[in-house]
Short mmCIF file of N, CA, C and O in Angstrom, two decimals:
data_model
loop_
_atom_site.label_atom_id
_atom_site.label_comp_id
_atom_site.label_asym_id
_atom_site.label_seq_id
_atom_site.Cartn_x
_atom_site.Cartn_y
_atom_site.Cartn_z
N MET A 1 67.44 29.26 38.64
CA MET A 1 66.14 29.81 38.98
C MET A 1 66.25 31.11 39.80
O MET A 1 65.25 31.69 40.13
N LEU A 2 67.46 31.52 40.09
CA LEU A 2 67.62 32.76 40.85
C LEU A 2 67.30 33.98 40.00
O LEU A 2 66.64 34.91 40.46
N TYR A 3 67.74 33.99 38.76
CA TYR A 3 67.52 35.14 37.89
C TYR A 3 66.02 35.40 37.66
O TYR A 3 65.58 36.56 37.80
N PRO A 4 65.20 34.40 37.34
CA PRO A 4 63.77 34.67 37.19
C PRO A 4 63.12 35.19 38.48
O PRO A 4 62.26 36.07 38.43
N ALA A 5 63.57 34.69 39.61
CA ALA A 5 63.02 35.16 40.88
C ALA A 5 63.37 36.63 41.11
O ALA A 5 62.52 37.41 41.57
N ILE A 6 64.59 36.99 40.78
CA ILE A 6 65.00 38.39 40.92
C ILE A 6 64.18 39.28 39.99
O ILE A 6 63.74 40.37 40.36
N MET A 7 63.95 38.83 38.77
CA MET A 7 63.17 39.60 37.81
C MET A 7 61.73 39.79 38.28
O MET A 7 61.13 40.85 38.09
N VAL A 8 61.15 38.76 38.90
CA VAL A 8 59.79 38.88 39.42
C VAL A 8 59.74 39.92 40.54
O VAL A 8 58.85 40.78 40.57
N VAL A 9 60.70 39.87 41.44
CA VAL A 9 60.74 40.82 42.55
C VAL A 9 60.93 42.25 42.03
O VAL A 9 60.24 43.18 42.47
N VAL A 10 61.83 42.43 41.09
CA VAL A 10 62.07 43.76 40.52
C VAL A 10 60.82 44.25 39.79
O VAL A 10 60.44 45.42 39.92
N GLY A 11 60.18 43.37 39.03
CA GLY A 11 58.96 43.76 38.32
C GLY A 11 57.85 44.17 39.26
O GLY A 11 57.16 45.17 39.03
N ILE A 12 57.66 43.42 40.35
CA ILE A 12 56.63 43.77 41.34
C ILE A 12 56.97 45.11 41.99
O ILE A 12 56.08 45.94 42.22
N ALA A 13 58.24 45.34 42.27
CA ALA A 13 58.63 46.62 42.89
C ALA A 13 58.36 47.79 41.94
O ALA A 13 57.86 48.83 42.37
N ILE A 14 58.66 47.60 40.67
CA ILE A 14 58.42 48.68 39.70
C ILE A 14 56.94 48.98 39.56
O ILE A 14 56.52 50.14 39.55
N VAL A 15 56.12 47.94 39.48
CA VAL A 15 54.67 48.14 39.38
C VAL A 15 54.15 48.82 40.64
O VAL A 15 53.30 49.71 40.58
N GLY A 16 54.67 48.43 41.79
CA GLY A 16 54.27 49.07 43.04
C GLY A 16 54.59 50.55 43.06
O GLY A 16 53.77 51.37 43.48
N ILE A 17 55.77 50.90 42.60
CA ILE A 17 56.15 52.32 42.53
C ILE A 17 55.25 53.07 41.56
O ILE A 17 54.81 54.19 41.84
N LEU A 18 54.94 52.45 40.44
CA LEU A 18 54.04 53.10 39.48
C LEU A 18 52.68 53.36 40.11
O LEU A 18 52.10 54.43 39.92
N PHE A 19 52.16 52.38 40.83
CA PHE A 19 50.84 52.53 41.41
C PHE A 19 50.80 53.56 42.53
O PHE A 19 49.79 54.23 42.72
N VAL A 20 51.88 53.70 43.29
CA VAL A 20 51.86 54.60 44.44
C VAL A 20 52.35 56.01 44.09
O VAL A 20 51.86 56.99 44.63
N VAL A 21 53.29 56.12 43.14
CA VAL A 21 53.89 57.42 42.87
C VAL A 21 53.41 58.02 41.55
O VAL A 21 52.95 59.17 41.52
N VAL A 22 53.51 57.28 40.49
CA VAL A 22 53.29 57.84 39.16
C VAL A 22 51.81 58.04 38.85
O VAL A 22 51.40 59.12 38.41
N ILE A 23 51.00 57.03 39.05
CA ILE A 23 49.59 57.12 38.67
C ILE A 23 48.85 58.22 39.43
O ILE A 23 48.06 58.95 38.83
N PRO A 24 49.08 58.41 40.75
CA PRO A 24 48.42 59.55 41.41
C PRO A 24 48.79 60.91 40.81
O PRO A 24 47.95 61.80 40.72
N LYS A 25 50.03 61.07 40.36
CA LYS A 25 50.42 62.35 39.74
C LYS A 25 49.72 62.53 38.40
O LYS A 25 49.27 63.64 38.07
N VAL A 26 49.62 61.48 37.61
CA VAL A 26 48.94 61.55 36.33
C VAL A 26 47.44 61.77 36.53
O VAL A 26 46.79 62.47 35.76
N THR A 27 46.90 61.21 37.59
CA THR A 27 45.48 61.38 37.90
C THR A 27 45.16 62.86 38.12
O THR A 27 44.11 63.34 37.66
N LYS A 28 46.03 63.57 38.81
CA LYS A 28 45.80 65.00 39.02
C LYS A 28 45.77 65.76 37.70
O LYS A 28 44.98 66.69 37.53
N ILE A 29 46.59 65.36 36.76
CA ILE A 29 46.59 66.00 35.44
C ILE A 29 45.26 65.76 34.74
O ILE A 29 44.67 66.68 34.16
N PHE A 30 44.77 64.51 34.80
CA PHE A 30 43.48 64.20 34.18
C PHE A 30 42.35 64.98 34.84
O PHE A 30 41.43 65.43 34.17
N GLU A 31 42.40 65.13 36.16
CA GLU A 31 41.35 65.88 36.86
C GLU A 31 41.35 67.35 36.44
O GLU A 31 40.29 67.96 36.31
N ASP A 32 42.54 67.90 36.25
CA ASP A 32 42.63 69.30 35.83
C ASP A 32 42.12 69.51 34.40
O ASP A 32 41.62 70.59 34.07
N MET A 33 42.21 68.50 33.57
CA MET A 33 41.78 68.61 32.18
C MET A 33 40.26 68.49 32.03
O MET A 33 39.70 68.90 31.01
N ASN A 34 39.59 67.90 33.00
CA ASN A 34 38.13 67.71 32.96
C ASN A 34 37.68 67.00 31.68
O ASN A 34 36.80 67.48 30.96
N VAL A 35 38.27 65.85 31.41
CA VAL A 35 37.89 65.05 30.24
C VAL A 35 37.30 63.73 30.71
O VAL A 35 37.56 63.27 31.81
N ALA A 36 36.48 63.13 29.86
CA ALA A 36 35.92 61.82 30.15
C ALA A 36 36.99 60.77 29.86
O ALA A 36 37.56 60.73 28.78
N LEU A 37 37.24 59.93 30.85
CA LEU A 37 38.27 58.90 30.70
C LEU A 37 37.64 57.56 30.34
O LEU A 37 36.52 57.27 30.75
N PRO A 38 38.36 56.72 29.61
CA PRO A 38 37.86 55.37 29.33
C PRO A 38 37.71 54.57 30.62
O PRO A 38 38.37 54.85 31.63
N TRP A 39 36.86 53.56 30.58
CA TRP A 39 36.59 52.79 31.79
C TRP A 39 37.84 52.07 32.28
O TRP A 39 38.02 51.92 33.50
N THR A 40 38.73 51.65 31.39
CA THR A 40 39.95 50.97 31.83
C THR A 40 40.86 51.92 32.62
O THR A 40 41.46 51.52 33.63
N THR A 41 40.91 53.16 32.19
CA THR A 41 41.72 54.15 32.90
C THR A 41 41.11 54.46 34.26
O THR A 41 41.83 54.59 35.26
N ARG A 42 39.79 54.55 34.32
CA ARG A 42 39.13 54.80 35.60
C ARG A 42 39.36 53.65 36.57
O ARG A 42 39.56 53.88 37.77
N ILE A 43 39.36 52.41 36.08
CA ILE A 43 39.62 51.26 36.94
C ILE A 43 41.06 51.31 37.45
O ILE A 43 41.31 51.09 38.64
N LEU A 44 42.00 51.61 36.58
CA LEU A 44 43.41 51.71 36.98
C LEU A 44 43.60 52.79 38.04
O LEU A 44 44.30 52.57 39.03
N ILE A 45 42.96 53.92 37.88
CA ILE A 45 43.06 55.00 38.85
C ILE A 45 42.42 54.59 40.17
O ILE A 45 42.96 54.87 41.25
N ALA A 46 41.28 53.92 40.11
CA ALA A 46 40.61 53.48 41.34
C ALA A 46 41.46 52.47 42.11
O ALA A 46 41.59 52.56 43.33
N VAL A 47 42.03 51.52 41.40
CA VAL A 47 42.89 50.53 42.06
C VAL A 47 44.12 51.20 42.66
O VAL A 47 44.51 50.92 43.79
N SER A 48 44.71 52.11 41.92
CA SER A 48 45.88 52.81 42.40
C SER A 48 45.57 53.63 43.65
O SER A 48 46.33 53.60 44.62
N SER A 49 44.47 54.35 43.62
CA SER A 49 44.14 55.18 44.79
C SER A 49 43.79 54.33 46.00
O SER A 49 44.16 54.68 47.12
N SER A 50 43.13 53.20 45.79
CA SER A 50 42.80 52.35 46.94
C SER A 50 44.04 51.70 47.51
O SER A 50 44.18 51.57 48.71
N ARG A 51 44.97 51.31 46.65
CA ARG A 51 46.21 50.70 47.13
C ARG A 51 47.09 51.73 47.82
O ARG A 51 47.76 51.42 48.79
N ALA A 52 47.10 52.93 47.32
CA ALA A 52 47.94 53.97 47.92
C ALA A 52 47.40 54.40 49.29
O ALA A 52 48.17 54.70 50.19
N THR A 53 46.07 54.41 49.44
CA THR A 53 45.51 54.87 50.71
C THR A 53 45.46 53.77 51.76
O THR A 53 45.71 54.03 52.93
N THR A 54 45.17 52.54 51.36
CA THR A 54 45.06 51.46 52.34
C THR A 54 46.37 50.73 52.55
O THR A 54 46.57 50.12 53.59
N GLY A 55 47.24 50.76 51.56
CA GLY A 55 48.52 50.09 51.70
C GLY A 55 48.46 48.58 51.48
O GLY A 55 49.42 47.89 51.76
N THR A 56 47.35 48.06 51.01
CA THR A 56 47.26 46.63 50.78
C THR A 56 47.75 46.31 49.38
O THR A 56 47.37 46.96 48.42
N TRP A 57 48.59 45.32 49.27
CA TRP A 57 49.15 44.96 47.98
C TRP A 57 48.88 43.51 47.62
O TRP A 57 49.26 43.06 46.55
N CYS A 58 48.25 42.76 48.51
CA CYS A 58 47.96 41.36 48.20
C CYS A 58 46.55 41.24 47.64
O CYS A 58 45.67 42.01 47.98
N TRP A 59 46.38 40.27 46.78
CA TRP A 59 45.04 39.94 46.33
C TRP A 59 44.31 39.32 47.51
O TRP A 59 44.93 38.79 48.43
N PRO A 60 42.98 39.35 47.54
CA PRO A 60 42.25 38.79 48.69
C PRO A 60 42.59 37.33 48.97
O PRO A 60 42.71 36.94 50.13
N SER A 61 42.77 36.51 47.96
CA SER A 61 43.10 35.11 48.21
C SER A 61 44.48 34.98 48.84
O SER A 61 44.69 34.14 49.72
N CYS A 62 45.40 35.81 48.41
CA CYS A 62 46.74 35.79 49.00
C CYS A 62 46.68 36.25 50.45
O CYS A 62 47.34 35.69 51.31
N ARG A 63 45.85 37.24 50.71
CA ARG A 63 45.71 37.74 52.07
C ARG A 63 45.14 36.66 52.98
O ARG A 63 45.56 36.50 54.12
N ARG A 64 44.16 35.89 52.47
CA ARG A 64 43.59 34.81 53.27
C ARG A 64 44.65 33.76 53.58
O ARG A 64 44.72 33.27 54.69
N ARG A 65 45.45 33.40 52.57
CA ARG A 65 46.50 32.41 52.80
C ARG A 65 47.52 32.92 53.79
O ARG A 65 47.98 32.17 54.65
N CYS A 66 47.88 34.19 53.70
CA CYS A 66 48.87 34.75 54.62
C CYS A 66 48.34 34.78 56.04
O CYS A 66 49.05 34.44 56.98
N SER A 67 47.09 35.17 56.21
CA SER A 67 46.52 35.23 57.55
C SER A 67 46.30 33.83 58.12
O SER A 67 46.45 33.60 59.31
N ALA A 68 45.97 32.86 57.27
CA ALA A 68 45.76 31.49 57.73
C ALA A 68 47.09 30.88 58.17
O ALA A 68 47.14 30.18 59.18
N SER A 69 48.15 31.16 57.45
CA SER A 69 49.45 30.59 57.83
C SER A 69 49.99 31.28 59.08
O SER A 69 50.68 30.67 59.87
N ALA A 70 49.66 32.55 59.27
CA ALA A 70 50.11 33.26 60.47
C ALA A 70 49.36 32.79 61.71
O ALA A 70 49.90 32.79 62.80
N ALA A 71 48.10 32.37 61.50
CA ALA A 71 47.31 31.92 62.64
C ALA A 71 47.75 30.56 63.14
O ALA A 71 47.46 30.17 64.26
N GLY A 72 48.43 29.84 62.31
CA GLY A 72 48.96 28.57 62.81
C GLY A 72 48.54 27.47 61.97
O GLY A 72 48.49 26.37 62.04
#
């Protein structure tokens, strides 16, 4: 079970890098082109920008569990 756990961690790290580094750069290209984007792309850009600015990476339910376990 070590290999699947490593793959999950690596996958999460890659997605995190994509959301913080790659998507903001591509967003600037889309802004310069002044084209209408599909709603799925707009959602992806919104999530990426909110995660990059706030630094939160947990889903709200995960955040509640983490804060509840930290409180005791």
